[in-house]
């Protein structure tokens, strides 16, 4: 079985090039999130697949920082509306912490790439224009403006004006770039008029302007020798950016269009991600609650054009359970439902890894640790003991003490504990949160509930149980008292955390100090 990433690499190897250049790019219009940075992750995975097959390949990332601001991104104030139409690179930093608007939103994203094992060459759209890298392509585009206009018009309902030029100068008057129209040129001087009323001329060598997007994209492919580029599905629409840029690339710049990898947008709990509305989730936010490999799993467990919705609340626990299961299948610690599932799971897991381990990594249950963390007040040694009591440790750890943990296992436990802590503080619903009450809560109990707790205390005093054994004993008591499980378990939760619901009762009871539980059930503490 081949993963779709490997299939892309197979197709690229058929191209006769010395080195593959896999491109990615992001418009720096606000926070860079897991939706609009997908191309970076896909480009990195394709490059790794090519290298694994012995091909030379590199990833580049182009910050589209010369585009005009169209909407004020969250959480910037409305006062930033005065910068609408101005190139991102010319907008000041909103917090005076960086050189400009671009650096403010670019730095947090680039700062996460090392954690994801992503190495790439970084380019700035603005600097490319300022340094004259686009100059020859601007000249060609101006000379062949009629041909480019014909290509555009094939896909437009309303044809472009006869004097239209594929270039947008930055207005010397209002400093905007999306309100200017270039209508003529003499050599390197482009003549333009702006909606603000200003008219002027601009030397392309000044870098104070840019090619229109679909022409710029085609020029970029040839400049860097790009052989493959992932991009959002909007560019892949029939007659859209990729189709038009492909024709321009071939007919105007004499360069074959790169292999396309279109991908579906990621939604956040059913809503489209929007930087202006504050609906987004960044790679940095992901790293606060999950290992980097789990984001890779989210992206690569399905084909790129399949719908993907992310919810960091309760569904995140199910998602981590799924990742952990795939990991166990990969290391033959769990049997897959079928040979097909086994093959698929192992291939996906392999693609997702940043640095693969020879042996199964320590995998404390994320879901169980949401309970253990709260019981232990976040103390890692107590969390380890709770895992041990509840048979949540791998066989080789069952007889180990906390101090005997290897550095690798301790790091894994610490990392997951930090993820759980952040998830509880930021995304966990209220019904998941609890606190062991230091004093007996003043919540009424029925006589049968009181008797149930007394009997349970007697059982706990007589012997030590596993979670399953205690669960079975509880149900024997339920039948003895002719009680419904909900009523009995409510008695446990009311007595210990002052709530009507809580974690799985047997594991929860065993995770607490035994003497404390016995006294609490007897109303003594």
Protein backbone atom coordinates (compact mmCIF):
# COMPACT_ATOMS: atom_id res chain seq x y z
CA UNK A 1 0.00 0.00 0.00
CA UNK A 2 1.28 3.46 -0.93
CA UNK A 3 0.30 6.60 0.93
CA UNK A 4 -0.90 9.48 -1.23
CA UNK A 5 2.21 11.46 -0.27
CA UNK A 6 4.36 8.66 -1.71
CA UNK A 7 2.22 8.62 -4.86
CA UNK A 8 2.97 12.32 -5.35
CA UNK A 9 6.68 11.60 -4.92
CA UNK A 10 6.43 8.74 -7.46
CA UNK A 11 4.90 11.11 -10.03
CA UNK A 12 7.54 13.77 -9.39
CA UNK A 13 10.39 11.30 -9.90
CA UNK A 14 9.25 10.94 -13.51
CA UNK A 15 10.30 14.57 -14.10
CA UNK A 16 13.82 15.01 -15.44
CA UNK A 17 15.25 17.49 -12.92
CA UNK A 18 18.41 17.54 -10.81
CA UNK A 19 16.55 18.66 -7.70
CA UNK A 20 12.89 18.97 -6.84
CA UNK A 21 11.74 22.24 -5.33
CA UNK A 22 8.52 21.85 -3.35
CA UNK A 23 6.93 25.23 -2.76
CA UNK A 24 4.65 26.51 -0.05
CA UNK A 25 3.44 30.01 0.63
CA UNK A 26 1.24 31.92 3.04
CA UNK A 27 -0.49 35.28 2.84
CA UNK A 28 0.53 37.11 6.03
CA UNK A 29 -2.88 38.67 6.64
CA UNK A 30 -3.01 37.68 10.31
CA UNK A 31 -2.34 34.62 12.46
CA UNK A 32 -1.08 31.62 10.47
CA UNK A 33 -3.31 28.68 11.39
CA UNK A 34 -3.48 24.93 10.74
CA UNK A 35 -5.74 25.60 7.76
CA UNK A 36 -3.63 28.00 5.71
CA UNK A 37 -0.33 26.36 6.71
CA UNK A 38 -1.34 22.92 5.40
CA UNK A 39 0.78 23.45 2.30
CA UNK A 40 3.89 23.72 4.49
CA UNK A 41 3.18 20.36 6.14
CA UNK A 42 2.32 18.70 2.83
CA UNK A 43 5.40 20.15 1.10
CA UNK A 44 7.59 18.86 3.91
CA UNK A 45 6.06 15.37 3.73
CA UNK A 46 6.48 15.18 -0.07
CA UNK A 47 10.10 16.30 0.25
CA UNK A 48 10.79 13.61 2.85
CA UNK A 49 9.19 10.99 0.62
CA UNK A 50 11.37 12.07 -2.32
CA UNK A 51 14.51 11.93 -0.19
CA UNK A 52 13.53 8.47 1.07
CA UNK A 53 13.44 7.40 -2.58
CA UNK A 54 16.91 8.81 -3.20
CA UNK A 55 15.87 12.02 -4.99
CA UNK A 56 17.28 15.48 -4.22
CA UNK A 57 14.57 17.81 -2.90
CA UNK A 58 14.06 20.94 -0.82
CA UNK A 59 11.14 22.92 0.61
CA UNK A 60 10.77 26.66 0.13
CA UNK A 61 8.27 28.95 1.85
CA UNK A 62 7.32 32.31 0.41
CA UNK A 63 5.73 34.85 2.71
CA UNK A 64 3.20 36.72 0.59
CA UNK A 65 3.83 39.91 2.53
CA UNK A 66 3.29 42.37 -0.32
CA UNK A 67 -0.42 41.64 -0.66
CA UNK A 68 -2.88 44.35 0.44
CA UNK A 69 -4.68 44.16 3.79
CA UNK A 70 -8.31 43.41 2.94
CA UNK A 71 -9.73 42.79 6.43
CA UNK A 72 -8.51 43.69 9.91
CA UNK A 73 -7.45 40.42 11.57
CA UNK A 74 -8.43 39.41 15.08
CA UNK A 75 -7.56 40.71 17.67
CA UNK A 76 -6.44 44.02 16.14
CA UNK A 77 -8.53 47.14 16.89
CA UNK A 78 -10.83 48.81 14.36
CA UNK A 79 -8.28 51.62 14.10
CA UNK A 80 -6.30 49.33 11.79
CA UNK A 81 -8.94 49.87 9.11
CA UNK A 82 -6.86 52.86 8.03
CA UNK A 83 -4.33 50.36 6.67
CA UNK A 84 -6.80 48.56 4.38
CA UNK A 85 -5.29 48.30 0.89
CA UNK A 86 -1.75 48.85 2.15
CA UNK A 87 0.81 46.03 1.69
CA UNK A 88 1.27 43.95 4.85
CA UNK A 89 5.00 44.71 4.88
CA UNK A 90 4.27 48.45 5.19
CA UNK A 91 1.91 48.14 8.19
CA UNK A 92 3.32 48.72 11.70
CA UNK A 93 3.45 45.99 14.34
CA UNK A 94 0.28 46.13 16.46
CA UNK A 95 2.20 45.66 19.72
CA UNK A 96 5.52 47.38 18.90
CA UNK A 97 7.26 44.05 19.55
CA UNK A 98 8.41 43.35 15.99
CA UNK A 99 9.69 45.23 12.96
CA UNK A 100 6.25 45.32 11.35
CA UNK A 101 2.86 43.64 10.93
CA UNK A 102 4.37 40.77 8.93
CA UNK A 103 7.01 39.87 11.51
CA UNK A 104 4.40 39.99 14.28
CA UNK A 105 2.31 37.25 12.66
CA UNK A 106 5.14 35.36 10.97
CA UNK A 107 7.42 34.79 13.97
CA UNK A 108 5.06 32.60 16.07
CA UNK A 109 4.50 30.27 13.11
CA UNK A 110 8.16 29.98 12.12
CA UNK A 111 8.99 29.39 15.78
CA UNK A 112 7.02 26.13 15.74
CA UNK A 113 8.65 24.57 12.66
CA UNK A 114 11.58 23.05 14.54
CA UNK A 115 9.15 21.12 16.76
CA UNK A 116 7.52 19.71 13.62
CA UNK A 117 10.88 18.77 12.13
CA UNK A 118 10.36 21.14 9.20
CA UNK A 119 13.37 22.76 7.57
CA UNK A 120 12.77 25.17 4.70
CA UNK A 121 14.21 28.12 2.83
CA UNK A 122 12.29 31.30 3.59
CA UNK A 123 11.62 34.07 1.09
CA UNK A 124 9.80 37.40 1.37
CA UNK A 125 7.65 38.61 -1.50
CA UNK A 126 8.49 42.22 -0.68
CA UNK A 127 12.24 41.56 -0.63
CA UNK A 128 12.04 39.70 -3.94
CA UNK A 129 10.57 42.81 -5.55
CA UNK A 130 12.96 45.17 -3.75
CA UNK A 131 15.96 43.06 -4.76
CA UNK A 132 14.89 43.02 -8.42
CA UNK A 133 14.30 39.25 -8.63
CA UNK A 134 11.01 39.83 -10.46
CA UNK A 135 12.25 42.64 -12.73
CA UNK A 136 12.82 40.58 -15.89
CA UNK A 137 9.45 38.88 -15.40
CA UNK A 138 7.73 42.24 -14.99
CA UNK A 139 9.30 43.41 -18.26
CA UNK A 140 8.19 40.25 -20.09
CA UNK A 141 4.68 40.60 -18.63
CA UNK A 142 4.40 44.22 -19.74
CA UNK A 143 5.65 43.38 -23.24
CA UNK A 144 3.23 40.46 -23.51
CA UNK A 145 0.32 42.17 -21.74
CA UNK A 146 -1.99 41.60 -24.74
CA UNK A 147 -1.35 37.84 -24.68
CA UNK A 148 -1.81 37.68 -20.91
CA UNK A 149 -5.04 39.67 -21.18
CA UNK A 150 -6.36 37.17 -23.74
CA UNK A 151 -5.55 34.28 -21.38
CA UNK A 152 -7.39 36.02 -18.53
CA UNK A 153 -10.38 36.88 -20.70
CA UNK A 154 -10.96 33.22 -21.62
CA UNK A 155 -12.04 32.69 -18.01
CA UNK A 156 -13.82 36.00 -17.37
CA UNK A 157 -17.41 37.07 -17.97
CA UNK A 158 -16.36 40.71 -18.31
CA UNK A 159 -13.22 41.21 -20.40
CA UNK A 160 -10.35 43.32 -19.11
CA UNK A 161 -9.83 46.82 -20.52
CA UNK A 162 -7.68 47.14 -23.66
CA UNK A 163 -5.04 49.16 -21.77
CA UNK A 164 -4.94 46.78 -18.75
CA UNK A 165 -1.49 45.81 -17.55
CA UNK A 166 -0.67 42.86 -15.25
CA UNK A 167 1.02 45.08 -12.69
CA UNK A 168 -0.05 47.09 -9.64
CA UNK A 169 2.11 50.00 -8.48
CA UNK A 170 1.91 51.23 -4.90
CA UNK A 171 0.26 54.66 -4.96
CA UNK A 172 2.64 57.44 -3.95
CA UNK A 173 -0.33 59.37 -2.59
CA UNK A 174 -2.36 56.97 -0.39
CA UNK A 175 0.27 54.16 -0.21
CA UNK A 176 -2.30 51.53 -1.26
CA UNK A 177 -1.69 48.81 -3.82
CA UNK A 178 -5.18 47.46 -4.54
CA UNK A 179 -6.61 50.79 -5.71
CA UNK A 180 -4.17 51.49 -8.56
CA UNK A 181 -4.59 50.70 -12.25
CA UNK A 182 -1.56 50.63 -14.55
CA UNK A 183 -2.49 51.77 -18.05
CA UNK A 184 0.81 52.38 -19.86
CA UNK A 185 4.59 52.11 -19.67
CA UNK A 186 7.79 53.46 -21.21
CA UNK A 187 10.71 51.13 -20.64
CA UNK A 188 10.79 50.49 -16.88
CA UNK A 189 8.45 53.37 -16.06
CA UNK A 190 4.83 52.31 -15.44
CA UNK A 191 2.07 54.94 -15.57
CA UNK A 192 -0.89 54.56 -13.22
CA UNK A 193 -3.90 56.20 -11.68
CA UNK A 194 -5.38 55.55 -8.26
CA UNK A 195 -8.89 55.64 -6.83
CA UNK A 196 -7.68 58.29 -4.39
CA UNK A 197 -7.24 60.65 -7.37
CA UNK A 198 -3.47 60.49 -7.57
CA UNK A 199 -1.81 59.85 -10.93
CA UNK A 200 1.85 59.07 -11.35
CA UNK A 201 4.65 56.96 -12.79
CA UNK A 202 6.79 54.37 -11.07
CA UNK A 203 10.06 52.68 -11.95
CA UNK A 204 9.67 48.90 -11.63
CA UNK A 205 13.26 48.71 -10.35
CA UNK A 206 12.15 50.57 -7.19
CA UNK A 207 10.22 47.49 -6.07
CA UNK A 208 7.24 49.71 -5.26
CA UNK A 209 4.71 47.50 -7.01
CA UNK A 210 3.92 43.89 -7.86
CA UNK A 211 2.67 41.63 -10.61
CA UNK A 212 -0.99 40.66 -10.47
CA UNK A 213 -1.36 37.39 -8.56
CA UNK A 214 -1.80 34.79 -11.30
CA UNK A 215 1.11 36.22 -13.28
CA UNK A 216 3.26 36.48 -10.16
CA UNK A 217 2.54 32.85 -9.29
CA UNK A 218 3.63 31.67 -12.75
CA UNK A 219 6.79 33.82 -12.59
CA UNK A 220 7.61 32.42 -9.17
CA UNK A 221 7.49 28.85 -10.49
CA UNK A 222 10.22 29.57 -13.02
CA UNK A 223 12.32 31.75 -10.70
CA UNK A 224 12.71 28.91 -8.21
CA UNK A 225 12.38 25.95 -10.57
CA UNK A 226 9.35 24.74 -8.62
CA UNK A 227 8.27 21.18 -9.47
CA UNK A 228 5.43 20.71 -6.98
CA UNK A 229 3.17 22.97 -4.94
CA UNK A 230 0.31 22.21 -2.55
CA UNK A 231 -2.45 24.85 -2.35
CA UNK A 232 -6.00 25.38 -1.10
CA UNK A 233 -8.83 23.99 -3.20
CA UNK A 234 -10.03 27.49 -4.17
CA UNK A 235 -6.99 27.85 -6.45
CA UNK A 236 -7.79 24.48 -8.03
CA UNK A 237 -11.30 25.41 -9.21
CA UNK A 238 -11.90 25.09 -12.94
CA UNK A 239 -10.67 28.30 -14.56
CA UNK A 240 -9.15 29.36 -11.25
CA UNK A 241 -5.67 30.52 -10.30
CA UNK A 242 -3.85 27.27 -11.04
CA UNK A 243 -5.43 26.81 -14.48
CA UNK A 244 -4.70 30.39 -15.56
CA UNK A 245 -1.21 30.50 -14.03
CA UNK A 246 -0.36 27.17 -15.73
CA UNK A 247 -1.12 28.64 -19.16
CA UNK A 248 0.82 31.82 -18.38
CA UNK A 249 3.74 29.75 -17.10
CA UNK A 250 3.89 27.71 -20.32
CA UNK A 251 3.03 30.34 -22.93
CA UNK A 252 4.60 33.47 -21.44
CA UNK A 253 7.51 32.18 -19.32
CA UNK A 254 8.17 28.88 -21.13
CA UNK A 255 8.06 26.80 -17.96
CA UNK A 256 5.92 23.73 -17.14
CA UNK A 257 3.47 24.19 -14.29
CA UNK A 258 4.41 22.32 -11.11
CA UNK A 259 2.64 19.16 -9.99
CA UNK A 260 -0.46 20.37 -8.10
CA UNK A 261 -1.56 19.06 -4.70
CA UNK A 262 -4.84 20.82 -3.88
CA UNK A 263 -6.20 20.38 -0.36
CA UNK A 264 -9.50 20.94 1.43
CA UNK A 265 -9.86 23.70 4.01
CA UNK A 266 -9.89 22.71 7.67
CA UNK A 267 -12.92 23.83 9.66
CA UNK A 268 -12.91 24.54 13.39
CA UNK A 269 -15.83 22.87 15.15
CA UNK A 270 -17.84 23.17 11.95
CA UNK A 271 -16.96 26.81 11.20
CA UNK A 272 -14.71 28.07 8.42
CA UNK A 273 -11.48 29.46 9.82
CA UNK A 274 -11.37 33.23 9.60
CA UNK A 275 -8.51 35.46 10.73
CA UNK A 276 -10.77 38.50 10.78
CA UNK A 277 -13.40 36.76 12.94
CA UNK A 278 -10.88 35.16 15.28
CA UNK A 279 -11.96 31.65 14.26
CA UNK A 280 -8.67 29.80 13.87
CA UNK A 281 -6.32 27.35 15.55
CA UNK A 282 -2.58 27.74 15.13
CA UNK A 283 0.21 25.13 15.08
CA UNK A 284 1.46 26.78 18.28
CA UNK A 285 -1.89 26.19 19.97
CA UNK A 286 -1.75 22.58 18.83
CA UNK A 287 1.66 22.08 20.45
CA UNK A 288 0.19 23.22 23.76
CA UNK A 289 -2.19 20.25 23.88
CA UNK A 290 -0.67 17.61 21.62
CA UNK A 291 2.59 16.20 20.27
CA UNK A 292 3.65 17.49 16.83
CA UNK A 293 3.14 14.04 15.31
CA UNK A 294 -0.56 14.23 16.17
CA UNK A 295 -1.05 17.26 13.91
CA UNK A 296 0.71 15.33 11.15
CA UNK A 297 -1.73 12.49 11.82
CA UNK A 298 -4.69 14.87 11.57
CA UNK A 299 -3.48 16.06 8.15
CA UNK A 300 -2.21 12.80 6.66
CA UNK A 301 -4.69 10.19 7.94
CA UNK A 302 -6.96 11.02 4.97
CA UNK A 303 -6.56 12.26 1.40
CA UNK A 304 -5.89 15.98 0.94
CA UNK A 305 -9.28 16.87 -0.55
CA UNK A 306 -11.27 15.06 2.12
CA UNK A 307 -13.15 17.34 4.53
CA UNK A 308 -11.35 17.84 7.85
CA UNK A 309 -12.96 19.35 10.94
CA UNK A 310 -11.01 19.99 14.12
CA UNK A 311 -12.56 20.35 17.55
CA UNK A 312 -10.15 20.89 20.47
CA UNK A 313 -12.82 20.15 23.09
CA UNK A 314 -14.14 16.68 24.00
CA UNK A 315 -13.65 15.24 20.47
CA UNK A 316 -9.92 15.87 20.90
CA UNK A 317 -9.78 13.04 23.45
CA UNK A 318 -11.28 10.66 20.89
CA UNK A 319 -8.78 11.89 18.32
CA UNK A 320 -5.80 11.22 20.63
CA UNK A 321 -7.24 7.77 21.42
CA UNK A 322 -7.26 7.09 17.67
CA UNK A 323 -3.67 8.23 17.24
CA UNK A 324 -2.54 6.12 20.20
CA UNK A 325 -4.29 3.07 18.74
CA UNK A 326 -2.53 3.55 15.39
CA UNK A 327 0.76 3.77 17.27
CA UNK A 328 0.04 0.51 19.11
CA UNK A 329 -0.88 -1.19 15.82
CA UNK A 330 2.36 0.03 14.25
CA UNK A 331 4.43 -1.55 17.02
CA UNK A 332 2.29 -4.72 17.06
CA UNK A 333 1.03 -3.95 20.57
CA UNK A 334 -2.57 -4.12 19.39
CA UNK A 335 -4.21 -6.18 16.69
CA UNK A 336 -5.94 -4.32 13.89
CA UNK A 337 -9.46 -5.27 12.83
CA UNK A 338 -8.19 -6.47 9.45
CA UNK A 339 -4.98 -6.82 7.47
CA UNK A 340 -6.07 -3.82 5.38
CA UNK A 341 -6.48 -1.66 8.50
CA UNK A 342 -3.11 -2.83 9.78
CA UNK A 343 -1.34 -1.93 6.54
CA UNK A 344 -3.10 1.43 6.29
CA UNK A 345 -2.47 2.32 9.96
CA UNK A 346 1.22 1.46 9.74
CA UNK A 347 1.69 3.50 6.57
CA UNK A 348 -0.08 6.57 8.01
CA UNK A 349 1.88 6.33 11.26
CA UNK A 350 5.15 6.15 9.34
CA UNK A 351 4.33 9.26 7.30
CA UNK A 352 3.47 11.19 10.49
CA UNK A 353 6.68 10.54 12.39
CA UNK A 354 9.33 13.19 12.85
CA UNK A 355 11.84 10.81 14.38
CA UNK A 356 10.75 7.19 14.48
CA UNK A 357 11.54 5.13 17.58
CA UNK A 358 12.72 1.53 17.31
CA UNK A 359 10.55 0.52 20.24
CA UNK A 360 7.00 1.44 21.23
CA UNK A 361 7.16 4.84 23.01
CA UNK A 362 5.65 5.16 26.49
CA UNK A 363 2.04 6.06 25.89
CA UNK A 364 0.18 7.09 29.07
CA UNK A 365 -3.53 7.43 28.28
CA UNK A 366 -4.38 11.08 27.58
CA UNK A 367 -8.00 10.54 28.57
CA UNK A 368 -7.11 8.79 31.83
CA UNK A 369 -4.55 11.46 32.67
CA UNK A 370 -7.23 14.17 32.55
CA UNK A 371 -8.54 12.45 35.69
CA UNK A 372 -5.18 11.58 37.23
CA UNK A 373 -3.90 15.13 36.79
CA UNK A 374 -6.82 16.60 38.73
CA UNK A 375 -6.63 14.04 41.52
CA UNK A 376 -2.88 14.55 41.91
CA UNK A 377 -3.03 18.35 41.62
CA UNK A 378 -0.63 18.04 38.71
CA UNK A 379 2.16 16.38 40.74
CA UNK A 380 3.90 14.10 38.27
CA UNK A 381 5.04 11.48 40.79
CA UNK A 382 1.50 11.10 42.15
CA UNK A 383 0.19 10.87 38.58
CA UNK A 384 2.64 8.03 37.94
CA UNK A 385 1.41 6.19 41.05
CA UNK A 386 -2.21 6.62 39.93
CA UNK A 387 -1.32 5.17 36.52
CA UNK A 388 0.35 2.27 38.29
CA UNK A 389 -2.64 1.58 40.57
CA UNK A 390 -4.96 1.48 37.59
CA UNK A 391 -2.87 -0.83 35.39
CA UNK A 392 -2.20 2.02 32.96
CA UNK A 393 1.52 1.31 32.59
CA UNK A 394 3.22 -1.01 30.07
CA UNK A 395 4.43 -4.38 31.40
CA UNK A 396 8.06 -3.31 31.75
CA UNK A 397 7.04 -0.42 34.02
CA UNK A 398 4.70 -2.21 36.42
CA UNK A 399 7.40 -2.87 39.04
CA UNK A 400 9.33 0.36 38.51
CA UNK A 401 9.32 3.26 40.92
CA UNK A 402 9.02 6.81 39.63
CA UNK A 403 12.72 7.46 40.31
CA UNK A 404 13.65 4.50 38.11
CA UNK A 405 12.05 5.89 34.94
CA UNK A 406 14.39 6.33 31.99
CA UNK A 407 15.00 9.87 30.71
CA UNK A 408 12.98 9.11 27.56
CA UNK A 409 9.99 7.73 29.48
CA UNK A 410 10.07 10.61 31.96
CA UNK A 411 10.13 13.09 29.09
CA UNK A 412 7.14 11.38 27.46
CA UNK A 413 5.20 11.42 30.73
CA UNK A 414 6.08 15.07 31.37
CA UNK A 415 5.14 16.13 27.86
CA UNK A 416 1.76 14.43 27.93
CA UNK A 417 1.06 15.73 31.43
CA UNK A 418 1.73 19.29 30.23
CA UNK A 419 -0.57 18.73 27.25
CA UNK A 420 -3.32 17.45 29.54
CA UNK A 421 -2.86 20.41 31.89
CA UNK A 422 -3.22 22.88 29.02
CA UNK A 423 -6.22 21.05 27.59
CA UNK A 424 -7.99 21.05 30.96
CA UNK A 425 -7.31 24.76 31.48
CA UNK A 426 -8.26 25.87 27.98
CA UNK A 427 -10.65 23.47 26.23
CA UNK A 428 -12.16 21.01 28.70
CA UNK A 429 -15.92 21.39 29.30
CA UNK A 430 -16.92 22.16 32.87
CA UNK A 431 -18.37 18.70 33.45
CA UNK A 432 -14.88 17.21 32.98
CA UNK A 433 -13.31 19.42 35.62
CA UNK A 434 -13.38 18.56 39.31
CA UNK A 435 -11.53 19.05 42.56
CA UNK A 436 -11.23 16.61 45.45
CA UNK A 437 -12.97 18.37 48.32
CA UNK A 438 -10.93 18.75 51.48
CA UNK A 439 -14.08 18.61 53.60
CA UNK A 440 -17.19 16.48 53.13
CA UNK A 441 -19.50 18.44 50.81
CA UNK A 442 -22.90 19.31 52.24
CA UNK A 443 -24.91 17.48 49.65
CA UNK A 444 -27.87 15.31 50.69
CA UNK A 445 -27.61 11.52 50.32
CA UNK A 446 -30.39 8.96 50.52
CA UNK A 447 -30.26 6.22 53.14
CA UNK A 448 -29.52 3.61 50.48
CA UNK A 449 -26.69 5.76 49.11
CA UNK A 450 -25.18 6.12 52.59
CA UNK A 451 -25.36 2.34 53.15
CA UNK A 452 -23.84 1.70 49.72
CA UNK A 453 -20.83 3.89 50.60
CA UNK A 454 -20.39 2.19 53.98
CA UNK A 455 -20.36 -1.26 52.37
CA UNK A 456 -17.96 -0.02 49.70
CA UNK A 457 -15.63 1.31 52.43
CA UNK A 458 -15.65 -2.13 54.09
CA UNK A 459 -14.71 -3.81 50.81
CA UNK A 460 -11.83 -1.39 50.20
CA UNK A 461 -10.54 -1.96 53.73
CA UNK A 462 -10.36 -5.76 53.30
CA UNK A 463 -8.21 -6.00 50.13
CA UNK A 464 -6.65 -4.25 47.15
CA UNK A 465 -8.55 -4.34 43.87
CA UNK A 466 -7.90 -3.78 40.21
CA UNK A 467 -10.25 -1.35 38.50
CA UNK A 468 -12.19 -4.19 36.87
CA UNK A 469 -12.47 -6.13 40.14
CA UNK A 470 -13.78 -3.10 42.01
CA UNK A 471 -16.20 -2.35 39.18
CA UNK A 472 -17.60 -5.88 39.48
CA UNK A 473 -17.91 -5.61 43.28
CA UNK A 474 -19.78 -2.32 42.92
CA UNK A 475 -22.36 -3.97 40.68
CA UNK A 476 -22.81 -6.79 43.20
CA UNK A 477 -23.59 -4.12 45.80
CA UNK A 478 -26.00 -2.42 43.39
CA UNK A 479 -28.00 -5.61 43.08
CA UNK A 480 -27.91 -6.09 46.85
CA UNK A 481 -29.35 -2.61 47.42
CA UNK A 482 -31.56 -2.72 44.32
CA UNK A 483 -30.02 0.58 43.20
CA UNK A 484 -29.52 2.04 39.75
CA UNK A 485 -25.85 2.65 38.84
CA UNK A 486 -26.42 6.37 38.36
CA UNK A 487 -27.74 6.81 41.90
CA UNK A 488 -24.92 4.81 43.47
CA UNK A 489 -22.17 6.55 41.54
CA UNK A 490 -23.70 9.94 42.31
CA UNK A 491 -23.12 9.13 45.98
CA UNK A 492 -19.41 8.62 45.27
CA UNK A 493 -19.06 11.85 43.29
CA UNK A 494 -21.11 13.94 45.75
CA UNK A 495 -19.00 12.72 48.65
CA UNK A 496 -15.61 13.27 47.04
CA UNK A 497 -15.91 16.13 44.53
CA UNK A 498 -19.26 17.70 45.39
CA UNK A 499 -20.75 16.98 41.95
CA UNK A 500 -23.38 14.61 40.58
CA UNK A 501 -21.10 13.20 37.90
CA UNK A 502 -17.44 12.47 37.44
CA UNK A 503 -14.85 10.06 36.00
CA UNK A 504 -15.32 6.28 35.78
CA UNK A 505 -16.15 5.34 39.33
CA UNK A 506 -13.93 2.31 39.98
CA UNK A 507 -10.76 3.84 38.49
CA UNK A 508 -11.54 7.13 40.20
CA UNK A 509 -11.85 5.54 43.65
CA UNK A 510 -8.65 3.53 43.19
CA UNK A 511 -6.76 6.65 42.09
CA UNK A 512 -7.39 8.33 45.44
CA UNK A 513 -5.60 7.68 48.70
CA UNK A 514 -7.16 4.50 50.11
CA UNK A 515 -7.40 5.66 53.73
CA UNK A 516 -8.88 8.98 52.64
CA UNK A 517 -11.59 7.24 50.59
CA UNK A 518 -12.53 4.82 53.38
CA UNK A 519 -12.86 7.64 55.91
CA UNK A 520 -14.77 9.84 53.48
CA UNK A 521 -17.26 7.07 52.66
CA UNK A 522 -17.78 6.54 56.39
CA UNK A 523 -18.31 10.24 56.94
CA UNK A 524 -15.19 10.59 59.06
CA UNK A 525 -13.10 12.95 56.89
